[in-house]
mmCIF file of C-alpha atoms in Angstrom:
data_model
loop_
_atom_site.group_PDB
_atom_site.id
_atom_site.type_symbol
_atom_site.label_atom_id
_atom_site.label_comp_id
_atom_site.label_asym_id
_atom_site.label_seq_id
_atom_site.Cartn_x
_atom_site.Cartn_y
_atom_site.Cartn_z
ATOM 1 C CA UNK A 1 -40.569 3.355 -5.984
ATOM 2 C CA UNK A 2 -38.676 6.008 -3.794
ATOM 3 C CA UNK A 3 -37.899 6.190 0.007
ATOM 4 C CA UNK A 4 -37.214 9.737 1.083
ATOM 5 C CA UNK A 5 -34.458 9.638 3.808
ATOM 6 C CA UNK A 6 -32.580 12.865 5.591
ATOM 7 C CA UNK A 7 -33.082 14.754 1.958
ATOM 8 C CA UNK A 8 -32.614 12.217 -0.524
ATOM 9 C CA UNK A 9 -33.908 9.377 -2.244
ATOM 10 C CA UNK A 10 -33.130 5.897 -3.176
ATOM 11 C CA UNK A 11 -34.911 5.107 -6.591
ATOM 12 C CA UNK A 12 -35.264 1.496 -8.234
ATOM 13 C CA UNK A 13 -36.357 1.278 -11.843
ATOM 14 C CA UNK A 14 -38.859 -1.449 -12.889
ATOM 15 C CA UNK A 15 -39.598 -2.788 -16.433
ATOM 16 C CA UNK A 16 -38.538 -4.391 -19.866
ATOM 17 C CA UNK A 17 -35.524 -3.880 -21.436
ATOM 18 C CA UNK A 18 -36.564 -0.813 -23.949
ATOM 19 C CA UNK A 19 -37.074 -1.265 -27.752
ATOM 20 C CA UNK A 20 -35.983 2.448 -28.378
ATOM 21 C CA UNK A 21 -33.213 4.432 -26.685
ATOM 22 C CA UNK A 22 -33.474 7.595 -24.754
ATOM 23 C CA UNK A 23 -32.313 9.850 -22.515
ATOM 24 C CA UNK A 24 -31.684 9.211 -18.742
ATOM 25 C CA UNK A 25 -35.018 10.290 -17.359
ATOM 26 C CA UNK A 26 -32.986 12.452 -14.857
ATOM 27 C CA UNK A 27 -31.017 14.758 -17.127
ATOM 28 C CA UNK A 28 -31.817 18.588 -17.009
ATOM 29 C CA UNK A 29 -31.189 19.690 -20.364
ATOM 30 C CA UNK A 30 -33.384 17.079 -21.806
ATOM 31 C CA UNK A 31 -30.481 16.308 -24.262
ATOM 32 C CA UNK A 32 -27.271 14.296 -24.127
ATOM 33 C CA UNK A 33 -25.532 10.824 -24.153
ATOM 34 C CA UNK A 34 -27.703 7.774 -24.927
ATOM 35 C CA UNK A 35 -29.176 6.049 -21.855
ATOM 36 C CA UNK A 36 -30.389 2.307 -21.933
ATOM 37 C CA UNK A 37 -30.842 0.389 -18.440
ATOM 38 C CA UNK A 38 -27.886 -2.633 -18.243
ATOM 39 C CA UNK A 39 -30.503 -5.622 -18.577
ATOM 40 C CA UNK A 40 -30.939 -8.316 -15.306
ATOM 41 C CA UNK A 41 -29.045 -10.630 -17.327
ATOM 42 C CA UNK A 42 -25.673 -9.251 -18.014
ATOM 43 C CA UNK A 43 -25.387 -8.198 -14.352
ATOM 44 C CA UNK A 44 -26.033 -12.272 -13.909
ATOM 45 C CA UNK A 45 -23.465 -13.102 -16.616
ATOM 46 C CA UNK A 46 -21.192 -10.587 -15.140
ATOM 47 C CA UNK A 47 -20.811 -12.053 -11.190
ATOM 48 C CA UNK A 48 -21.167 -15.521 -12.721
ATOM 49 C CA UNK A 49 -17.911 -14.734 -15.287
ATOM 50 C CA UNK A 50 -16.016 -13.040 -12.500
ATOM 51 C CA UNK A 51 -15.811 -15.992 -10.426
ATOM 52 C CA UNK A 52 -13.476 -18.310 -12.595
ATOM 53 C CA UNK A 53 -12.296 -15.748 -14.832
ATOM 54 C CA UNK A 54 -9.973 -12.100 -14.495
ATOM 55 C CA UNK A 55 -12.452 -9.242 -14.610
ATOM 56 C CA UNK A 56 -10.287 -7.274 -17.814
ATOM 57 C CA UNK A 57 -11.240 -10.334 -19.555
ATOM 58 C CA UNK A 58 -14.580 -10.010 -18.631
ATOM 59 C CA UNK A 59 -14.707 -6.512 -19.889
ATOM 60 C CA UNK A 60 -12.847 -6.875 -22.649
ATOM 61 C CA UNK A 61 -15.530 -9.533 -23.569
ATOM 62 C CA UNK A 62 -18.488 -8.009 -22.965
ATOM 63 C CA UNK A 63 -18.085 -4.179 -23.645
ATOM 64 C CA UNK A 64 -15.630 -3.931 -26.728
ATOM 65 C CA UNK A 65 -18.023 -6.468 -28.859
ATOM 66 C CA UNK A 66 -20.219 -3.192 -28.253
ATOM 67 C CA UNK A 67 -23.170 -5.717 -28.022
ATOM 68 C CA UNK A 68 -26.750 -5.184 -26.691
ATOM 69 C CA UNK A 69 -25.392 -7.644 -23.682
ATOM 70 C CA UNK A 70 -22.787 -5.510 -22.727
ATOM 71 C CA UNK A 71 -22.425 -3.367 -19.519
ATOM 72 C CA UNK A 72 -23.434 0.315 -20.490
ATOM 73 C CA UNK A 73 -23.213 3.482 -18.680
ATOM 74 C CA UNK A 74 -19.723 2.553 -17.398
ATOM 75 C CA UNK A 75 -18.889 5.800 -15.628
ATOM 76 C CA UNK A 76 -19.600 4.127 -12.586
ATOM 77 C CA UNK A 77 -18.454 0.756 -12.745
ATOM 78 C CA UNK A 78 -19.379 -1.826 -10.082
ATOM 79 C CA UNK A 79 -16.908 -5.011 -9.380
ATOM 80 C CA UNK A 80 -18.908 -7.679 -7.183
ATOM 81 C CA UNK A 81 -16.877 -10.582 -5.943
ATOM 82 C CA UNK A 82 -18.471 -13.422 -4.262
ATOM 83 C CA UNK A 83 -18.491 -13.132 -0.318
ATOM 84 C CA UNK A 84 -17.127 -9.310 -0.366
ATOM 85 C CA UNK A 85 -18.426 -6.298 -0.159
ATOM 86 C CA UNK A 86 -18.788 -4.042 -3.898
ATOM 87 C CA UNK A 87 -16.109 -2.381 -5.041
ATOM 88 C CA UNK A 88 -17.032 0.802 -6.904
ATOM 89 C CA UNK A 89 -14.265 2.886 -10.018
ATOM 90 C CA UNK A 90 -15.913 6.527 -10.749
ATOM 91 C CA UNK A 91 -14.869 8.661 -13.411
ATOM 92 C CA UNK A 92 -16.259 10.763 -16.157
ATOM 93 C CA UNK A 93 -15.174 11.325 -19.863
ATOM 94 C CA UNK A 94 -13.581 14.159 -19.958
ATOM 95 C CA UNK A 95 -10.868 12.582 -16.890
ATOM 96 C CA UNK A 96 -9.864 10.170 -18.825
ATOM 97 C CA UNK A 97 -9.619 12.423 -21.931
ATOM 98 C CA UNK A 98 -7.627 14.888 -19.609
ATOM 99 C CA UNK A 99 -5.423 11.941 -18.191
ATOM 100 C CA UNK A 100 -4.887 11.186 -21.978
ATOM 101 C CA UNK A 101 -3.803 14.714 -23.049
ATOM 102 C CA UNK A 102 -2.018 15.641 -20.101
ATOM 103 C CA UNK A 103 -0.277 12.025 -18.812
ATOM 104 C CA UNK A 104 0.089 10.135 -22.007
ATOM 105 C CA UNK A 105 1.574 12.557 -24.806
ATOM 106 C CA UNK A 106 5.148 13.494 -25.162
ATOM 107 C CA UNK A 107 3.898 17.072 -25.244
ATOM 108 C CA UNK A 108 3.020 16.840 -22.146
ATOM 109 C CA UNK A 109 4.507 14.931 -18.518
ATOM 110 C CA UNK A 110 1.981 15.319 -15.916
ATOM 111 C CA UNK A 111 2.399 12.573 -13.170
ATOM 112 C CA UNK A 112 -0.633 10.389 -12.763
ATOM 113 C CA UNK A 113 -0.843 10.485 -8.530
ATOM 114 C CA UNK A 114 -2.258 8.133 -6.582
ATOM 115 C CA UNK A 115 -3.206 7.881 -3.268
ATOM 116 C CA UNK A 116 -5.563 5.849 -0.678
ATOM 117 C CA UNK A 117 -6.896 7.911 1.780
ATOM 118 C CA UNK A 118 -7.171 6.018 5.272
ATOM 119 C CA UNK A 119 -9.988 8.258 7.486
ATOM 120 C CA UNK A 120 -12.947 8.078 5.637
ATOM 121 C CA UNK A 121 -14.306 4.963 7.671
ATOM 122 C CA UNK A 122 -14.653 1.313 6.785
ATOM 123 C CA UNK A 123 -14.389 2.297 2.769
ATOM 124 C CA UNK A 124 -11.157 3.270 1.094
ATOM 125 C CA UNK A 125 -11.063 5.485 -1.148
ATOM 126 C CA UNK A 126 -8.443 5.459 -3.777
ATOM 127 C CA UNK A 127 -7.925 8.757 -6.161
ATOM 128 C CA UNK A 128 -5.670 9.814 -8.735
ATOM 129 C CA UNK A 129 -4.758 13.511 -9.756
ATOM 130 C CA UNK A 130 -2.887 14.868 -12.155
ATOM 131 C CA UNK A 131 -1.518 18.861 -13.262
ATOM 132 C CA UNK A 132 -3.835 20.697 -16.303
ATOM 133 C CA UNK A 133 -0.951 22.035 -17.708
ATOM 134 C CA UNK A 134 -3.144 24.289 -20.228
ATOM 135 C CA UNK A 135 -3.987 26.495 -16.871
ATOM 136 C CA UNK A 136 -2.420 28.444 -14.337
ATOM 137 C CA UNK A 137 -3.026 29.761 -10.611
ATOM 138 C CA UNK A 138 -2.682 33.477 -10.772
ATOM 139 C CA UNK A 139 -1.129 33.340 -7.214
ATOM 140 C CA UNK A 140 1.398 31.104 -7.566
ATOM 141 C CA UNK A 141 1.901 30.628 -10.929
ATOM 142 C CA UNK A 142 1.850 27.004 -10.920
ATOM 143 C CA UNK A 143 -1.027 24.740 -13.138
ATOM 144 C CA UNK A 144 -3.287 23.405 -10.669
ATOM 145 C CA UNK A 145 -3.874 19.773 -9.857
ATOM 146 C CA UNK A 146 -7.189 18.029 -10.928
ATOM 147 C CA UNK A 147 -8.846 15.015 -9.908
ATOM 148 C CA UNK A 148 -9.219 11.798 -11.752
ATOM 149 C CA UNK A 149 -10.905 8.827 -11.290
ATOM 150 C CA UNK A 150 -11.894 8.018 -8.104
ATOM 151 C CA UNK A 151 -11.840 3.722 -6.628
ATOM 152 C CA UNK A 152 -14.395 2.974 -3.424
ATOM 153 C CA UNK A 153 -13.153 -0.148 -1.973
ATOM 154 C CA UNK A 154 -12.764 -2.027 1.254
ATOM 155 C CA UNK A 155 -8.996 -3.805 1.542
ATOM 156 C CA UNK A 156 -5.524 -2.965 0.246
ATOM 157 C CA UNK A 157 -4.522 -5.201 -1.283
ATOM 158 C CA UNK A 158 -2.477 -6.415 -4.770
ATOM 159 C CA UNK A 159 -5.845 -8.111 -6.057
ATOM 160 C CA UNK A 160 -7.960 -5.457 -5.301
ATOM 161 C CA UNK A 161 -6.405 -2.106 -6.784
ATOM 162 C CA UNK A 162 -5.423 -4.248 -10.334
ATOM 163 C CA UNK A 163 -8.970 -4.304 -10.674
ATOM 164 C CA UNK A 164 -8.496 -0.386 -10.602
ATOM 165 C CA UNK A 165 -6.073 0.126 -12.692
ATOM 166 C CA UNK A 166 -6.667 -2.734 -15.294
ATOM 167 C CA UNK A 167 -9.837 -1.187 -15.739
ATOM 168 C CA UNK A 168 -8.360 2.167 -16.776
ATOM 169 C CA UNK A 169 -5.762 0.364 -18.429
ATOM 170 C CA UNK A 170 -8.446 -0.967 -20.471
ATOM 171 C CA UNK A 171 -10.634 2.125 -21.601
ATOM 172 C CA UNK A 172 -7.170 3.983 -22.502
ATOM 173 C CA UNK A 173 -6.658 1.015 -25.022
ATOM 174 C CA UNK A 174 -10.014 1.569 -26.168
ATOM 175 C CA UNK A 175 -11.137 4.712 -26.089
ATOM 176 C CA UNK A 176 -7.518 6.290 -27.007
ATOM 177 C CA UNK A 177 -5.679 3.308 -28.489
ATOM 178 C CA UNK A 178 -2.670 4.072 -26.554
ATOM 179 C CA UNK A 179 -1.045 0.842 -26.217
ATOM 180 C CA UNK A 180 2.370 2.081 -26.853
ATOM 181 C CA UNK A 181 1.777 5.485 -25.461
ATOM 182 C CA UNK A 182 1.437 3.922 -22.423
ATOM 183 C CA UNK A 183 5.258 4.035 -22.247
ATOM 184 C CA UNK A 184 4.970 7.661 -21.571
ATOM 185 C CA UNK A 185 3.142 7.470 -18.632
ATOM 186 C CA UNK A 186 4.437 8.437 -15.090
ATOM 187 C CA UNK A 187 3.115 7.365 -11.542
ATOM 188 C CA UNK A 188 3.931 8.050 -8.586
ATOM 189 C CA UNK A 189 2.518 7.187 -5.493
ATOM 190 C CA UNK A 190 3.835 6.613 -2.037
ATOM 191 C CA UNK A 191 6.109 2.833 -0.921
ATOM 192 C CA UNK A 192 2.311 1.082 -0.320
ATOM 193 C CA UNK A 193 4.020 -2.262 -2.167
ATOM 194 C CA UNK A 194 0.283 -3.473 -3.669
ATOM 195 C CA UNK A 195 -0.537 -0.375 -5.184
ATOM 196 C CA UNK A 196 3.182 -0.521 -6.693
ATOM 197 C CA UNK A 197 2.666 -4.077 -7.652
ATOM 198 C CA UNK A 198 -0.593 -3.702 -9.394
ATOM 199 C CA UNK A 199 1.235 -0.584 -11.329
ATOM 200 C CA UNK A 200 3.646 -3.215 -12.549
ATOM 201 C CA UNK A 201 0.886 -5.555 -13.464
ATOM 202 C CA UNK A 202 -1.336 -3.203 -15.142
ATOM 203 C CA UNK A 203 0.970 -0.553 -17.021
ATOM 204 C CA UNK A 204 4.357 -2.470 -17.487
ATOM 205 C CA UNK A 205 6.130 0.110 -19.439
ATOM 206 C CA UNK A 206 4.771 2.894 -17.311
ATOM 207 C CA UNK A 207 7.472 4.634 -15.159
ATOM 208 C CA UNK A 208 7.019 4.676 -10.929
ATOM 209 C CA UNK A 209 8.004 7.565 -9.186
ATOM 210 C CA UNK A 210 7.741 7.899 -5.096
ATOM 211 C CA UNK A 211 6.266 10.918 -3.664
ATOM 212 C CA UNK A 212 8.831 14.001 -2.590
ATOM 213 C CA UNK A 213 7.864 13.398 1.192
ATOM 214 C CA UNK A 214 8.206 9.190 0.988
ATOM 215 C CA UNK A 215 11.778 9.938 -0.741
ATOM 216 C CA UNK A 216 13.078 12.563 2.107
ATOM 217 C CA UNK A 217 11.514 10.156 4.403
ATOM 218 C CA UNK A 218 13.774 7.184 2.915
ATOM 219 C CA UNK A 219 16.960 9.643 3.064
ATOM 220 C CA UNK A 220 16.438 10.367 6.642
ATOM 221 C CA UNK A 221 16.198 7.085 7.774
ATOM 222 C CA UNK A 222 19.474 6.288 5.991
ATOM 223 C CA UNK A 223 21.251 8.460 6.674
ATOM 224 C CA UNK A 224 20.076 8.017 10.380
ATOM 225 C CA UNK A 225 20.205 3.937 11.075
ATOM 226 C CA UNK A 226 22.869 3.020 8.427
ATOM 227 C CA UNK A 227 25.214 5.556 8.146
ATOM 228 C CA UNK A 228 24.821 7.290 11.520
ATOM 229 C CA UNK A 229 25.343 10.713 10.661
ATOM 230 C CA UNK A 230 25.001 13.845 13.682
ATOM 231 C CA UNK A 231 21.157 14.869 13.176
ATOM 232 C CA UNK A 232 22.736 18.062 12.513
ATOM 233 C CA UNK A 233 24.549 16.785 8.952
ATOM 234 C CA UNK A 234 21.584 14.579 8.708
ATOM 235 C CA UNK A 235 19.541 18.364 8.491
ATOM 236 C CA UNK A 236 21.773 19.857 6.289
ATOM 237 C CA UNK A 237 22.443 17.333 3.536
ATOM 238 C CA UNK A 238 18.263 16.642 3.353
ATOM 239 C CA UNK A 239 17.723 20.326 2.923
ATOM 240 C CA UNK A 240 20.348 20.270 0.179
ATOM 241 C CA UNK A 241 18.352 17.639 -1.684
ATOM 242 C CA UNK A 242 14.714 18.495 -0.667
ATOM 243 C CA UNK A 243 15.195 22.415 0.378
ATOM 244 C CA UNK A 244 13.934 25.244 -2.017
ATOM 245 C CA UNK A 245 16.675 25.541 -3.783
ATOM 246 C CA UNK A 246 18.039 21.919 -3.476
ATOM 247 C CA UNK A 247 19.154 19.405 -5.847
ATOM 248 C CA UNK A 248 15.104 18.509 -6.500
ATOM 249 C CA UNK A 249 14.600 21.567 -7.486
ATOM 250 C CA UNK A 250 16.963 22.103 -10.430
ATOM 251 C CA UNK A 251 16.756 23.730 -13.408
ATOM 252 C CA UNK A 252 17.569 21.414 -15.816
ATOM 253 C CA UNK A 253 19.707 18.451 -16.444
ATOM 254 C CA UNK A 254 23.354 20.345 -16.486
ATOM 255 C CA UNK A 255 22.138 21.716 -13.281
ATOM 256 C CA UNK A 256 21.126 18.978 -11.814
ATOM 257 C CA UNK A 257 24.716 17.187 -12.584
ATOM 258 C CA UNK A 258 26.933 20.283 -11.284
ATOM 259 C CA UNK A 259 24.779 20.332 -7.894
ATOM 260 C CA UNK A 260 25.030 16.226 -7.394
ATOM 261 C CA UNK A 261 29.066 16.906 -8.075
ATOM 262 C CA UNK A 262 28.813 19.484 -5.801
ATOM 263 C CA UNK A 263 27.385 17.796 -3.086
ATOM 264 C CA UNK A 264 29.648 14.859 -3.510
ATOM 265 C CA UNK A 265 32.502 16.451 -3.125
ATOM 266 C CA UNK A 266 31.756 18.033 -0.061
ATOM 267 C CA UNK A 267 30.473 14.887 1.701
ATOM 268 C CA UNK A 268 33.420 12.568 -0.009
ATOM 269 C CA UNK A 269 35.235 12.097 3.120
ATOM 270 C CA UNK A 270 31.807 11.303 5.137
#
């Protein structure tokens, strides 16, 4: 059955659960992954579990057993809870193999970004990014930054974006086993306290960074309401930190240690 609206269609599939697997009807080439509907029932199972019990559990349950009642086709999975709108996590394969080649080896140290975006309506949406290292701009010389998995949801809060990243914590256990290179892995995000909190929750050893613009923000107000500096000092020690060729910006480690000396010298008597 489909009902053509303003160029596209909404399509609902009918039938028995299939004896044989095939590919998605929909696919181009004709060729690829293995398709199979997720049967009536597990969706059942699945909003009756999440109402007494944590949804990783859930998943853990019910996918890794790799049984024919698990949830397939989980590149778009859906997280119902009871009296709410649904709260959908996006992604494809080869994100969370790039997230696991660029974020969680000691080869390489992209940061893992996230951010909610706050203008697209009633729905958040939640994305992370991170820098393919293996590539370069030829403008600026710099690798450019990608997009990972994407989270469609409705409220900010602590509850709501563990579901997000429990869930990724989960297929990176699977799919990777990366259970203690999760220790490698850097966030950072801006001072929202439930996205923070959830990191905590979800990746434990995982290290938090704040965003460059949160941090100057942080400075400025410091240096502004509890130290009370002219807004002219205020200027110049922020550019010092955050300018071009500031203390942010240093080469390496030695550098960064003869700058903060530096800087502390001159401001010693502040």
């Amino acid at each position: 059955m489909g009902v053509t609206c303003t160029g596209k269609a909404v399509v609902e599939y009918l039938g028995t659960f299939p004896s044989t697997i095939s590919v998605h009807g929909n696919s181009k080439k004709g060729t690829g992954s293995e398709y199979v509907k997720t049967c009536a029932t597990t969706k059942e199972k699945i909003n009756d579990r999440i109402k007494n019990e944590p949804p990783r559990n859930v998943y853990c349950d019910m996918v890794l057993d790799d049984s024919m009642d698990a949830p397939r086709n989980l590149k778009q999975e859906i997280v119902q809870t009871k009296g709410k709108p649904p709260m959908v996590i996006l992604y494809t394969d080869d994100q969370l193999k790039d997230i696991k080649k660029f974020c969680l080896t000691s080869e390489n140290t992209s940061i893992l970004g996230v951010d909610r975006t706050f203008n697209l309506g009633a729905c958040f949406v939640t994305l992370t990014v991170f820098k393919n290292s293996y590539l370069l701009r030829r403008s600026t010389q710099l690798s450019p930054i990608m997009l990972g998995p994407l989270f469609l949801h409705w409220d900010g809060t602590c509850q709501t974006y563990q579901r997000f990243f429990s869930h990724l914590r989960t297929k990176f256990d699977a799919n990777f086993h990366t259970e203690v290179g999760l220790c490698d892995l850097i966030i950072g995000s801006d001072e929202e306290k439930a996205i923070m909190k959830a990191v905590q929750q979800s990746f434990p050893y995982a290290t938090q960074l704040l965003c460059q613009r949160q941090l100057e923000q942080n400075v400025r107000r410091y240096l502004q309401h509890k130290v009370g500096v002219p807004d002219q000092l205020k200027n110049e020690i922020t550019s010092l930190i955050f300018g071009k060729d500031g203390l942010i910006n240093s080469k390496d480690l030695v550098d960064f240690e003869l700058t903060s000396m530096e800087m502390s010298n001159k401001f010693l008597d502040m």
